[in-house]
Amino acid sequence: MTARTPDSARDIPEATVARLPVYLRALTSLADDGTTTCSSEELAASAGVNSAKLRKDLSYLGSYGTRGVGYDVEYLRYQIAREIGVTQDWPVVIVGIGNLGHALANYSGFRSRGFRVVALLDADPDRHDEVVAGLDVRSFEDLESIVADNAVSIGVIATPAVAAQSVADRMVAAGITSILNFAPTVLSVPDGVDVRKVDLSIELQILAYHEQRKSVAPGTEVVS
Amino acid sequence: MTARTPDSARDIPEATVARLPVYLRALTSLADDGTTTCSSEELAASAGVNSAKLRKDLSYLGSYGTRGVGYDVEYLRYQIAREIGVTQDWPVVIVGIGNLGHALANYSGFRSRGFRVVALLDADPDRHDEVVAGLDVRSFEDLESIVADNAVSIGVIATPAVAAQSVADRMVAAGITSILNFAPTVLSVPDGVDVRKVDLSIELQILAYHEQRKSVAPGTEVVS
DNA sequence: CTCGTTTTGTTCTCCCGTTCACAAACTCCT
DNA sequence: AGGAGTTTGTGAACGGGAGAACAAAACGAG
Ligand SMILES: NC(=O)c1ccc[n+]([C@@H]2O[C@H](COP(=O)([O-])OP(=O)(O)OC[C@H]3O[C@@H](n4cnc5c(N)ncnc54)[C@H](O)[C@@H]3O)[C@@H](O)[C@H]2O)c1
Ligand SMILES: NC(=O)c1ccc[n+]([C@@H]2O[C@H](COP(=O)([O-])OP(=O)(O)OC[C@H]3O[C@@H](n4cnc5c(N)ncnc54)[C@H](O)[C@@H]3O)[C@@H](O)[C@H]2O)c1
């Protein structure tokens, strides 16, 4: 009964939080292969990180390993899932059922990772007849009631960039406090609301930058 | 004729590289609105960053601003585009034309940002009849010849996770040196090949973690 | 029970990135 | 021309994360 982590360690570094889902995926993969125990070295290789970093990350959650042995795959998997909060399902709404919205709605990886799409919303009335992945596309006007009825706290924006800010505003007003934004625009939201963005073009541009650097031979100083 | 940046400043920090595309987008947006000049404060607000950080980022490229005045929108836009390498078009191949692959192929934001999809490849022969976004879906076996004929250096993977590593290996063997991976798996590639990943589930899990933290009232130490 | 082996958890150091703060540089007004 | 006002570019302080290195703990053999 020493002063060890009373509830759960507070304030996990952001960089660690971003890696926990990767560890979770690696552990699930190991469990599927029938592995019951693994060392930090094996798990780190599986997750593509340094083993020292992995151990440090895990130490923020508590001491779930056994020295000289390693980690119990299933036990660690549960502990990480609990820490992230994906032991229960999170209801999610997707707004903007165009090209990307369709792909997201049909994506099975949601369900298996602790998220449940409860509604698909679009502003275009022509879309409202459609049924995608077993859900019918509903009017954006239904946002507030859907959020309230299903206790939704996570929203996904897949509308064109010009509409994204107004959609975000409506989401926030409706009570959503976490937004995943696929539109290529900067959203401004009040304190207390988290926004994460996924921007394909930015990723490609970063690759292009490094690619351009490769083509000029390394060490070639064009001086003359 | 002092010893100022002879060619262009070398070694731009990675964090800065990741923000340059955001600045580029903000500048394009300002230019569309008819703005010809802007201060670091305005541009920073537009890009959602601190103005000091913006100025330091831009200083790695050179001195393209005028003290007391600000930056010429069009000029700065071109300088950043040149630094990133998106003044010319980059040919791109997409492998795995399922739900996500279709959305990517139909995405117009590629073309407008310096990328050109030259081929859509899929292993499933049933897909090979299909025409998506004006391109026909071709056999994955054509990868090598397409990469060679079009000088492709960037590949996008949108296959299921189990296939991703083997697709990446084929891409690398064919001469691709930059990969954007949408499959939820860690890719291992040789040195000199860049991989960036986009993982929707990880983003949602990070949001879920913070969301879970919000629900326990801040400062509530459940001790008893 | 003791010793050697294995592997975790943690400490320490270094490096990268962020932010503050200010001098230098430019414009405009008088 | 000179001074006031504005905004850039950068030096310096600061904080957080990455990785090396090691002590503590568990296990098994004898
Ligand atoms: N398609 C891709 O692969 C891809 C890749 C990266 C980023 N994006 C971004 O994702 C977003 C969606 O892309 P897309 O290709 O699916 O576009 P899309 O035009 O096919 O779909 C957009 C959908 O949003 C709906 N919509 C428009 N305004 C709305 C509003 N105010 N409220 C609710 N719904 C509204 C439209 O009716 C349409 O159905 C865009 O911002 C795009 O830049 C797409
Ligand atoms: N759909 C989404 O919104 C979404 C979101 C996040 C991540 N992802 C990931 O993106 C990937 C694709 O998702 P999806 O929903 O489009 O899946 P999908 O099953 O609809 O499409 C996969 C496509 O890849 C093709 N394929 C399979 N093996 C191949 C191989 N060896 N070479 C070439 N092509 C091959 C299949 O024929 C199929 O057409 C998956 O890894 C998924 O986890 C998808």
Coordinates of C-alpha atoms (C1' of nucleotides) and ligand atoms in Angstrom, one line a residue:
Chain A
M1 CA 0.0 0.0 0.0
T2 CA 2.7 2.5 -0.9
A3 CA 2.0 5.7 -2.8
R4 CA 1.8 4.0 -6.2
T5 CA -0.6 5.1 -8.9
P6 CA -3.8 5.5 -7.0
D7 CA -6.3 5.6 -9.8
S8 CA -4.2 5.6 -12.9
A9 CA -1.2 7.7 -13.7
R10 CA -2.2 11.2 -14.5
D11 CA -1.1 13.3 -17.5
I12 CA 0.2 10.9 -20.1
P13 CA 2.4 12.8 -22.6
E14 CA 0.7 13.5 -25.9
A15 CA 3.4 11.7 -27.9
T16 CA 2.7 8.6 -25.9
V17 CA -1.0 8.9 -26.3
A18 CA -0.5 8.9 -30.1
R19 CA 1.5 5.7 -29.9
L20 CA -0.8 3.7 -27.6
P21 CA -3.2 2.9 -30.4
V22 CA -0.3 1.5 -32.4
Y23 CA 0.7 -0.8 -29.5
L24 CA -2.9 -1.8 -29.2
R25 CA -3.0 -2.9 -32.8
A26 CA 0.3 -4.7 -32.5
L27 CA -1.0 -6.6 -29.4
T28 CA -4.2 -7.5 -31.2
S29 CA -2.2 -8.8 -34.1
L30 CA 0.0 -10.9 -31.7
A31 CA -3.0 -12.3 -29.9
D32 CA -4.5 -13.3 -33.2
D33 CA -1.4 -15.2 -33.9
G34 CA -1.8 -17.1 -30.7
T35 CA 1.1 -15.3 -28.8
T36 CA 0.3 -15.1 -25.1
T37 CA 3.5 -13.4 -23.9
C38 CA 5.9 -10.9 -25.5
S39 CA 9.0 -8.9 -24.5
S40 CA 9.3 -5.2 -25.0
E41 CA 11.7 -5.9 -27.8
E42 CA 9.3 -8.0 -29.8
L43 CA 6.4 -5.6 -29.2
A44 CA 8.5 -2.7 -30.2
A45 CA 9.5 -4.3 -33.4
S46 CA 5.9 -5.1 -34.1
A47 CA 4.9 -1.5 -33.5
G48 CA 7.9 -0.1 -35.4
V49 CA 9.4 1.8 -32.4
N50 CA 12.4 1.7 -30.2
S51 CA 12.1 -0.7 -27.3
A52 CA 13.2 1.9 -24.7
K53 CA 10.5 4.2 -25.9
L54 CA 7.9 1.5 -25.7
R55 CA 8.8 0.6 -22.1
K56 CA 8.8 4.3 -21.1
D57 CA 5.4 4.7 -22.7
L58 CA 4.0 1.7 -21.0
S59 CA 5.4 2.9 -17.6
Y60 CA 3.1 5.8 -17.7
L61 CA 0.1 3.5 -17.5
G62 CA 1.6 1.4 -14.6
S63 CA 3.7 -1.6 -14.1
Y64 CA 2.0 -4.2 -16.2
G65 CA 5.1 -6.3 -17.1
T66 CA 7.1 -8.9 -15.3
R67 CA 10.8 -8.4 -15.2
G68 CA 12.7 -11.3 -16.7
V69 CA 9.5 -12.4 -18.5
G70 CA 7.8 -9.7 -20.5
Y71 CA 4.2 -8.7 -20.9
D72 CA 1.0 -10.8 -21.0
V73 CA -0.4 -10.0 -24.4
E74 CA -4.1 -10.1 -23.4
Y75 CA -3.7 -8.4 -20.1
L76 CA -1.6 -5.5 -21.6
R77 CA -4.0 -5.2 -24.5
Y78 CA -6.9 -4.7 -22.1
Q79 CA -5.0 -2.2 -20.0
I80 CA -4.2 -0.1 -23.0
A81 CA -7.7 -0.3 -24.3
R82 CA -9.0 0.8 -20.9
E83 CA -6.6 3.7 -20.7
I84 CA -7.5 4.9 -24.2
G85 CA -11.2 4.4 -23.4
V86 CA -12.1 1.9 -26.2
T87 CA -13.4 -0.8 -23.9
Q88 CA -16.8 0.7 -24.5
D89 CA -18.2 1.8 -27.9
W90 CA -18.1 5.5 -28.8
P91 CA -21.0 6.8 -30.9
V92 CA -19.9 8.8 -33.9
V93 CA -21.7 10.9 -36.5
I94 CA -20.4 11.5 -40.0
V95 CA -21.3 14.7 -41.8
G96 CA -20.9 14.9 -45.6
I97 CA -21.6 11.7 -47.4
G98 CA -19.8 12.3 -50.7
N99 CA -16.9 10.3 -52.0
L100 CA -15.0 10.2 -48.8
G101 CA -18.1 9.9 -46.5
H102 CA -19.2 6.8 -48.3
A103 CA -15.8 5.2 -47.8
L104 CA -15.8 6.0 -44.1
A105 CA -19.3 4.8 -43.6
N106 CA -18.4 1.5 -45.3
Y107 CA -15.2 1.1 -43.3
S108 CA -15.5 -1.9 -41.0
G109 CA -12.4 -0.9 -39.0
F110 CA -14.5 1.5 -37.0
R111 CA -16.6 -1.1 -35.3
S112 CA -13.8 -3.4 -34.5
R113 CA -11.9 -0.6 -32.8
G114 CA -14.5 0.7 -30.4
F115 CA -16.5 3.2 -32.5
R116 CA -20.0 2.9 -33.8
V117 CA -21.4 5.1 -36.6
V118 CA -24.9 6.1 -35.4
A119 CA -25.8 8.5 -38.2
L120 CA -24.8 9.8 -41.6
L121 CA -25.8 13.4 -42.4
D122 CA -25.7 15.4 -45.5
A123 CA -27.1 18.8 -46.5
D124 CA -28.1 17.7 -50.0
P125 CA -31.7 16.5 -50.1
D126 CA -30.9 14.3 -53.1
R127 CA -28.7 12.2 -50.8
H128 CA -31.5 11.5 -48.3
D129 CA -33.0 8.6 -50.1
E130 CA -29.8 6.7 -50.0
V131 CA -28.8 3.8 -47.7
V132 CA -25.1 3.5 -47.0
A133 CA -23.8 0.6 -44.9
G134 CA -27.2 -0.1 -43.5
L135 CA -27.9 3.5 -42.4
D136 CA -29.9 5.9 -44.3
V137 CA -28.5 9.3 -45.0
R138 CA -30.4 11.9 -43.0
S139 CA -30.8 15.6 -43.1
F140 CA -28.1 17.7 -41.5
E141 CA -31.0 19.4 -39.6
D142 CA -31.3 16.3 -37.5
L143 CA -27.9 16.8 -36.0
E144 CA -29.0 18.2 -32.7
S145 CA -31.6 15.5 -31.9
I146 CA -29.3 12.7 -33.0
V147 CA -26.4 14.0 -30.8
A148 CA -28.8 14.4 -27.8
D149 CA -30.5 11.0 -28.2
N150 CA -27.3 9.0 -28.7
A151 CA -25.0 10.9 -26.4
V152 CA -22.6 11.5 -29.3
S153 CA -19.4 13.3 -28.4
I154 CA -17.4 12.6 -31.6
G155 CA -18.1 14.0 -35.0
V156 CA -16.4 13.5 -38.3
I157 CA -16.4 16.2 -41.0
A158 CA -16.2 15.0 -44.6
T159 CA -17.8 18.0 -46.3
P160 CA -16.1 20.4 -48.8
A161 CA -13.7 22.9 -47.1
V162 CA -16.1 25.9 -47.4
A163 CA -18.8 24.1 -45.4
A164 CA -16.5 22.7 -42.7
Q165 CA -16.4 25.6 -40.3
S166 CA -20.1 26.0 -40.2
V167 CA -20.6 22.3 -39.7
A168 CA -18.1 22.4 -36.9
D169 CA -20.0 25.3 -35.3
R170 CA -23.2 23.4 -35.4
M171 CA -21.5 20.3 -34.0
V172 CA -20.1 22.2 -31.1
A173 CA -23.4 23.9 -30.4
A174 CA -25.1 20.5 -30.4
G175 CA -22.7 19.3 -27.7
I176 CA -20.0 17.5 -29.7
T177 CA -16.6 18.0 -28.1
S178 CA -14.3 16.0 -30.4
I179 CA -14.0 16.5 -34.1
L180 CA -12.1 14.6 -36.8
N181 CA -11.8 16.9 -39.8
F182 CA -11.0 15.7 -43.3
A183 CA -11.7 19.0 -45.0
P184 CA -8.5 20.9 -45.9
T185 CA -9.2 23.9 -43.7
V186 CA -8.3 25.2 -40.3
L187 CA -11.2 24.9 -37.9
S188 CA -11.6 27.3 -35.0
V189 CA -13.4 25.9 -32.0
P190 CA -13.8 27.0 -28.4
D191 CA -11.6 25.7 -25.6
G192 CA -12.5 22.3 -24.4
V193 CA -13.2 21.0 -27.9
D194 CA -10.5 18.8 -29.6
V195 CA -9.9 18.8 -33.3
R196 CA -7.7 16.5 -35.2
K197 CA -7.2 16.8 -38.9
V198 CA -6.4 14.3 -41.6
D199 CA -5.1 16.0 -44.7
L200 CA -4.1 13.8 -47.6
S201 CA -2.6 16.7 -49.6
I202 CA -0.4 17.7 -46.8
E203 CA 1.0 14.2 -46.5
L204 CA 1.7 14.1 -50.2
Q205 CA 3.4 17.5 -50.1
I206 CA 5.7 16.4 -47.3
L207 CA 6.6 13.3 -49.3
A208 CA 7.2 15.6 -52.4
Y209 CA 9.5 17.8 -50.4
H210 CA 11.8 14.9 -49.4
E211 CA 11.5 13.4 -52.8
Q212 CA 12.8 16.6 -54.4
R213 CA 15.7 16.5 -52.0
K214 CA 16.6 13.0 -53.0
S215 CA 16.9 13.9 -56.7
V216 CA 19.6 16.4 -56.1
A217 CA 22.5 14.1 -55.2
P218 CA 23.4 14.2 -51.5
G219 CA 26.4 16.4 -50.9
T220 CA 26.1 18.1 -54.2
E221 CA 26.8 21.8 -53.5
V222 CA 26.0 23.6 -56.7
V223 CA 28.2 26.6 -56.2
S224 CA 29.6 27.7 -59.6
Chain B
M1 CA 27.3 39.7 -52.0
T2 CA 27.8 38.5 -48.5
A3 CA 27.6 34.8 -47.5
R4 CA 23.8 34.6 -47.5
T5 CA 21.9 31.5 -48.5
P6 CA 23.8 30.6 -51.7
D7 CA 21.3 28.1 -53.2
S8 CA 18.6 27.8 -50.6
A9 CA 18.8 27.2 -46.9
R10 CA 19.7 23.6 -46.2
D11 CA 18.1 21.2 -43.7
I12 CA 14.7 22.6 -42.9
P13 CA 13.4 21.2 -39.6
E14 CA 10.8 18.4 -40.1
A15 CA 8.2 20.2 -38.0
T16 CA 8.5 23.2 -40.3
V17 CA 8.2 21.1 -43.4
A18 CA 5.0 19.7 -42.1
R19 CA 3.6 23.2 -41.7
L20 CA 4.7 24.6 -45.1
P21 CA 1.7 23.0 -46.9
V22 CA -0.6 24.7 -44.4
Y23 CA 0.9 28.1 -45.1
L24 CA 0.6 27.3 -48.8
R25 CA -3.1 26.6 -48.5
A26 CA -3.6 29.7 -46.4
L27 CA -1.8 31.9 -49.0
T28 CA -3.8 30.4 -51.8
S29 CA -7.0 31.2 -49.9
L30 CA -5.9 34.7 -49.3
A31 CA -4.9 35.2 -53.0
D32 CA -8.4 33.9 -54.0
D33 CA -9.9 36.6 -51.8
G34 CA -7.9 39.2 -53.7
T35 CA -5.4 39.9 -50.9
T36 CA -2.0 40.9 -52.2
T37 CA -0.1 41.5 -49.0
C38 CA -0.3 40.1 -45.5
S39 CA 1.5 40.3 -42.2
S40 CA 2.8 37.4 -40.3
E41 CA 0.0 37.9 -37.8
E42 CA -2.7 37.6 -40.4
L43 CA -1.1 34.6 -42.1
A44 CA -0.5 32.9 -38.8
A45 CA -4.2 33.4 -37.8
S46 CA -5.2 32.0 -41.2
A47 CA -3.0 28.9 -40.7
G48 CA -3.9 28.4 -37.1
V49 CA -0.4 28.9 -35.7
N50 CA 1.6 31.3 -33.5
S51 CA 3.0 34.2 -35.5
A52 CA 6.5 33.8 -34.1
K53 CA 6.5 30.2 -35.2
L54 CA 5.4 31.3 -38.6
R55 CA 8.1 33.8 -39.0
K56 CA 10.8 31.4 -37.8
D57 CA 9.5 28.8 -40.2
L58 CA 9.6 31.2 -43.1
S59 CA 13.1 32.4 -42.1
Y60 CA 14.4 28.9 -43.0
L61 CA 13.5 29.5 -46.6
G62 CA 15.0 33.0 -46.8
S63 CA 14.0 36.5 -46.2
Y64 CA 11.0 36.9 -48.4
G65 CA 9.2 39.5 -46.3
T66 CA 9.6 43.3 -45.9
R67 CA 9.9 44.7 -42.4
G68 CA 7.2 47.2 -41.6
V69 CA 5.1 45.8 -44.5
G70 CA 4.7 42.1 -44.5
Y71 CA 4.7 39.4 -47.2
D72 CA 3.7 39.6 -50.8
V73 CA 1.1 36.9 -51.0
E74 CA 1.8 35.7 -54.5
Y75 CA 5.5 35.9 -54.2
L76 CA 5.6 34.0 -50.9
R77 CA 3.2 31.4 -52.2
Y78 CA 5.5 30.7 -55.1
Q79 CA 8.6 30.5 -52.9
I80 CA 6.9 28.0 -50.6
A81 CA 5.6 25.9 -53.5
R82 CA 9.1 25.9 -55.0
E83 CA 10.6 24.8 -51.7
I84 CA 8.2 22.0 -51.3
G85 CA 8.6 21.0 -54.9
V86 CA 5.0 21.4 -56.1
T87 CA 5.7 23.8 -58.9
Q88 CA 5.8 20.8 -61.1
D89 CA 3.4 17.9 -61.1
W90 CA 4.3 14.7 -59.3
P91 CA 3.0 11.4 -60.9
V92 CA 1.3 9.1 -58.4
V93 CA -0.1 5.6 -58.5
I94 CA -2.8 4.3 -56.3
V95 CA -3.0 0.6 -55.4
G96 CA -6.2 -0.9 -54.0
I97 CA -9.3 0.5 -55.6
G98 CA -11.9 -0.4 -53.0
N99 CA -14.0 1.9 -50.9
L100 CA -11.1 4.2 -50.1
G101 CA -9.3 3.9 -53.4
H102 CA -12.4 5.1 -55.2
A103 CA -12.7 8.2 -53.0
L104 CA -9.0 9.0 -53.5
A105 CA -9.2 8.5 -57.3
N106 CA -12.1 10.9 -57.5
Y107 CA -10.5 13.5 -55.3
S108 CA -10.0 16.7 -57.2
G109 CA -7.7 18.2 -54.6
F110 CA -4.8 16.1 -55.9
R111 CA -4.6 17.8 -59.2
S112 CA -4.9 21.3 -57.9
R113 CA -2.0 20.7 -55.4
G114 CA 0.7 19.4 -57.7
F115 CA -0.1 15.7 -58.0
R116 CA -1.4 13.7 -60.9
V117 CA -2.8 10.2 -60.6
V118 CA -1.3 8.3 -63.5
A119 CA -2.7 4.8 -62.7
L120 CA -5.1 2.9 -60.5
L121 CA -4.1 -0.7 -59.8
D122 CA -5.9 -3.6 -58.1
A123 CA -5.2 -7.3 -57.7
D124 CA -8.8 -8.3 -58.2
P125 CA -9.5 -9.0 -61.9
D126 CA -13.2 -8.2 -61.4
R127 CA -12.2 -4.6 -60.9
H128 CA -10.2 -4.4 -64.1
D129 CA -13.2 -3.5 -66.3
E130 CA -14.1 -0.5 -64.2
V131 CA -13.3 3.1 -65.1
V132 CA -12.8 5.5 -62.2
A133 CA -12.3 9.2 -62.6
G134 CA -11.4 8.7 -66.3
L135 CA -8.8 6.1 -65.6
D136 CA -9.3 2.4 -66.0
V137 CA -8.4 0.1 -63.2
R138 CA -5.4 -1.9 -64.3
S139 CA -3.7 -5.1 -63.1
F140 CA -1.3 -4.8 -60.2
E141 CA 1.2 -6.7 -62.5
D142 CA 1.5 -3.6 -64.6
L143 CA 3.1 -1.7 -61.7
E144 CA 6.7 -2.0 -62.8
S145 CA 6.1 -0.8 -66.4
I146 CA 3.9 2.1 -65.2
V147 CA 6.4 3.3 -62.7
A148 CA 9.2 3.1 -65.3
D149 CA 7.2 4.7 -68.1
N150 CA 5.9 7.6 -66.0
A151 CA 8.9 8.2 -63.7
V152 CA 6.6 7.6 -60.7
S153 CA 8.3 8.1 -57.3
I154 CA 5.2 8.3 -55.1
G155 CA 2.8 5.4 -54.4
V156 CA -0.4 5.3 -52.4
I157 CA -1.5 2.1 -50.7
A158 CA -5.2 1.6 -50.1
T159 CA -5.3 -2.2 -49.9
P160 CA -6.3 -4.3 -46.8
A161 CA -3.7 -4.4 -44.1
V162 CA -2.6 -8.0 -44.9
A163 CA -1.6 -7.0 -48.4
A164 CA 0.1 -3.7 -47.6
Q165 CA 3.6 -5.0 -46.9
S166 CA 3.8 -7.0 -50.0
V167 CA 2.5 -4.1 -52.1
A168 CA 5.1 -1.9 -50.5
D169 CA 7.9 -4.4 -51.3
R170 CA 6.8 -4.4 -55.0
M171 CA 6.6 -0.7 -55.1
V172 CA 10.1 -0.3 -53.7
A173 CA 11.4 -2.9 -56.1
A174 CA 9.8 -1.0 -58.9
G175 CA 11.6 2.2 -58.0
I176 CA 9.1 4.0 -55.8
T177 CA 10.8 5.9 -53.0
S178 CA 7.9 7.6 -51.2
I179 CA 4.8 5.8 -49.9
L180 CA 1.6 7.1 -48.4
N181 CA 0.0 4.2 -46.5
F182 CA -3.7 4.1 -45.5
A183 CA -3.6 0.4 -44.3
P184 CA -3.5 0.0 -40.6
T185 CA -0.1 -1.7 -40.4
V186 CA 3.5 -0.8 -39.9
L187 CA 5.5 -1.0 -43.1
S188 CA 9.2 -1.9 -43.2
V189 CA 11.1 -0.4 -46.0
P190 CA 14.8 0.1 -46.8
D191 CA 16.7 3.3 -46.0
G192 CA 16.1 6.0 -48.5
V193 CA 12.4 5.2 -48.8
D194 CA 10.0 7.5 -47.0
V195 CA 6.7 6.2 -45.6
R196 CA 3.9 8.4 -44.2
K197 CA 0.8 6.8 -42.8
V198 CA -2.8 8.0 -42.4
D199 CA -4.7 6.1 -39.9
L200 CA -8.2 7.1 -39.2
S201 CA -8.7 4.7 -36.3
I202 CA -5.7 6.0 -34.5
E203 CA -7.0 9.6 -34.8
L204 CA -10.3 8.5 -33.4
Q205 CA -8.7 6.7 -30.5
I206 CA -6.7 9.7 -29.6
L207 CA -9.9 11.7 -29.6
A208 CA -11.5 9.0 -27.4
Y209 CA -8.7 9.2 -24.9
H210 CA -9.1 12.9 -24.4
E211 CA -12.9 12.6 -24.4
Q212 CA -12.7 10.0 -21.6
R213 CA -10.6 12.4 -19.6
K214 CA -13.2 15.2 -20.1
S215 CA -16.0 13.1 -18.6
V216 CA -14.2 12.7 -15.3
A217 CA -14.5 16.2 -13.9
P218 CA -11.1 18.0 -13.8
G219 CA -9.5 17.8 -10.4
T220 CA -11.7 15.0 -9.2
E221 CA -9.4 12.7 -7.3
V222 CA -11.4 9.6 -6.5
V223 CA -9.6 8.5 -3.5
S224 CA -12.0 6.7 -1.1
Chain C
dC1 C1' 19.3 -21.1 -0.7
dT2 C1' 22.4 -18.8 -3.9
dC3 C1' 24.0 -17.5 -8.3
dG4 C1' 23.4 -16.2 -13.1
dT5 C1' 20.3 -14.8 -16.7
dT6 C1' 16.7 -12.2 -18.5
dT7 C1' 13.9 -8.3 -19.0
dT8 C1' 11.5 -4.5 -17.0
dG9 C1' 11.2 0.3 -15.0
dT10 C1' 13.6 4.5 -14.5
dT11 C1' 17.2 8.0 -14.4
dC12 C1' 20.1 11.0 -17.0
dT13 C1' 21.6 13.4 -20.9
dC14 C1' 21.0 15.4 -25.3
dC15 C1' 18.4 17.4 -29.0
dC16 C1' 14.5 19.4 -31.3
dG17 C1' 10.9 22.5 -31.3
dT18 C1' 8.2 26.4 -29.2
dT19 C1' 7.9 30.9 -27.5
dC20 C1' 9.4 35.3 -25.9
dA21 C1' 11.5 39.5 -26.7
dC22 C1' 14.0 42.8 -29.2
dA23 C1' 17.0 45.0 -32.6
dA24 C1' 17.1 45.9 -37.4
dA25 C1' 14.7 47.6 -41.3
dC26 C1' 11.1 49.6 -43.8
dT27 C1' 7.1 53.1 -44.6
dC28 C1' 4.6 57.1 -44.0
dC29 C1' 3.8 61.5 -42.3
dT30 C1' 5.2 66.1 -41.2
Chain D
dA1 C1' 15.1 65.0 -43.9
dG2 C1' 13.8 63.2 -39.6
dG3 C1' 11.0 60.9 -36.4
dA4 C1' 7.1 57.9 -35.2
dG5 C1' 5.1 53.6 -36.0
dT6 C1' 5.0 49.0 -37.9
dT7 C1' 6.6 44.4 -38.8
dT8 C1' 10.2 41.2 -39.9
dG9 C1' 14.1 38.1 -38.6
dT10 C1' 16.6 36.0 -35.0
dG11 C1' 19.1 35.2 -30.4
dA12 C1' 18.1 33.1 -26.2
dA13 C1' 15.5 30.8 -22.7
dC14 C1' 12.5 27.0 -21.9
dG15 C1' 10.0 22.6 -22.1
dG16 C1' 9.2 18.0 -23.8
dG17 C1' 10.5 13.9 -26.0
dA18 C1' 14.1 10.3 -27.6
dG19 C1' 17.5 7.2 -26.6
dA20 C1' 21.3 5.2 -23.8
dA21 C1' 22.4 3.1 -19.8
dC22 C1' 21.7 0.9 -15.5
dA23 C1' 19.7 -0.8 -11.2
dA24 C1' 15.9 -3.6 -9.5
dA25 C1' 13.2 -7.6 -9.9
dA26 C1' 11.7 -12.1 -11.3
dC27 C1' 12.9 -16.8 -12.7
dG28 C1' 15.4 -21.2 -13.1
dA29 C1' 19.3 -24.3 -12.3
dG30 C1' 22.0 -26.5 -9.2
Ligands
LIG1 N1 -12.2 12.2 -51.6 C1 -11.0 12.1 -51.0 O1 -10.3 11.1 -51.2 C2 -10.5 13.1 -50.1 C3 -9.2 13.1 -49.7 C4 -8.7 14.1 -48.9 C5 -9.6 15.1 -48.5 N2 -10.8 15.1 -48.9 C6 -11.7 16.2 -48.4 O2 -12.8 15.6 -47.8 C7 -13.9 16.4 -48.1 C8 -15.0 15.6 -48.8 O3 -14.5 15.1 -50.0 P1 -15.4 14.3 -51.0 O4 -14.5 13.9 -52.1 O5 -16.2 13.3 -50.3 O6 -16.4 15.5 -51.5 P2 -17.8 15.4 -52.1 O7 -18.1 16.6 -52.8 O8 -17.9 14.1 -52.9 O9 -18.8 15.2 -50.8 C9 -19.1 16.3 -50.0 C10 -20.5 16.0 -49.4 O10 -20.7 17.0 -48.4 C11 -22.1 17.4 -48.5 N3 -22.2 18.8 -48.0 C12 -21.8 19.9 -48.5 N4 -22.1 21.0 -47.7 C13 -22.6 20.4 -46.6 C14 -23.1 21.0 -45.3 N5 -23.0 22.3 -45.1 N6 -23.5 20.1 -44.4 C15 -23.6 18.8 -44.6 N7 -23.2 18.2 -45.8 C16 -22.7 19.0 -46.7 C17 -22.4 17.4 -50.0 O11 -23.7 17.3 -50.2 C18 -21.6 16.1 -50.4 O12 -22.4 15.0 -50.3 C19 -13.5 17.6 -48.9 O13 -13.2 18.6 -48.0 C20 -12.2 17.1 -49.5 O14 -11.3 18.1 -49.7 C21 -11.3 14.2 -49.7
LIG2 N1 -12.6 2.9 -46.1 C1 -12.2 3.7 -45.2 O1 -12.8 4.7 -45.0 C2 -10.9 3.5 -44.6 C3 -10.5 4.3 -43.5 C4 -9.3 4.1 -42.9 C5 -8.5 3.1 -43.3 N2 -8.8 2.3 -44.3 C6 -7.9 1.3 -44.8 O2 -7.7 1.4 -46.1 C7 -7.5 0.2 -46.7 C8 -8.6 0.0 -47.8 O3 -9.9 0.2 -47.3 P1 -11.1 -0.1 -48.2 O4 -12.3 0.2 -47.3 O5 -11.0 0.6 -49.5 O6 -11.0 -1.7 -48.5 P2 -11.6 -2.5 -49.7 O7 -11.6 -3.9 -49.2 O8 -12.9 -1.9 -50.1 O9 -10.6 -2.3 -50.8 C9 -9.4 -3.0 -50.9 C10 -9.0 -3.2 -52.3 O10 -7.6 -3.6 -52.4 C11 -7.6 -4.6 -53.4 N3 -6.4 -5.5 -53.1 C12 -6.4 -6.5 -52.2 N4 -5.1 -7.1 -52.1 C13 -4.4 -6.4 -53.1 C14 -3.1 -6.6 -53.5 N5 -2.2 -7.5 -53.0 N6 -2.7 -5.7 -54.5 C15 -3.5 -4.8 -55.0 N7 -4.8 -4.7 -54.6 C16 -5.2 -5.5 -53.7 C17 -8.9 -5.3 -53.3 O11 -9.2 -6.0 -54.5 C18 -9.8 -4.2 -53.0 O12 -10.3 -3.7 -54.3 C19 -7.7 -0.8 -45.7 O13 -6.4 -1.2 -45.2 C20 -8.4 -0.1 -44.6 O14 -8.2 -0.6 -43.3 C21 -10.0 2.5 -45.0

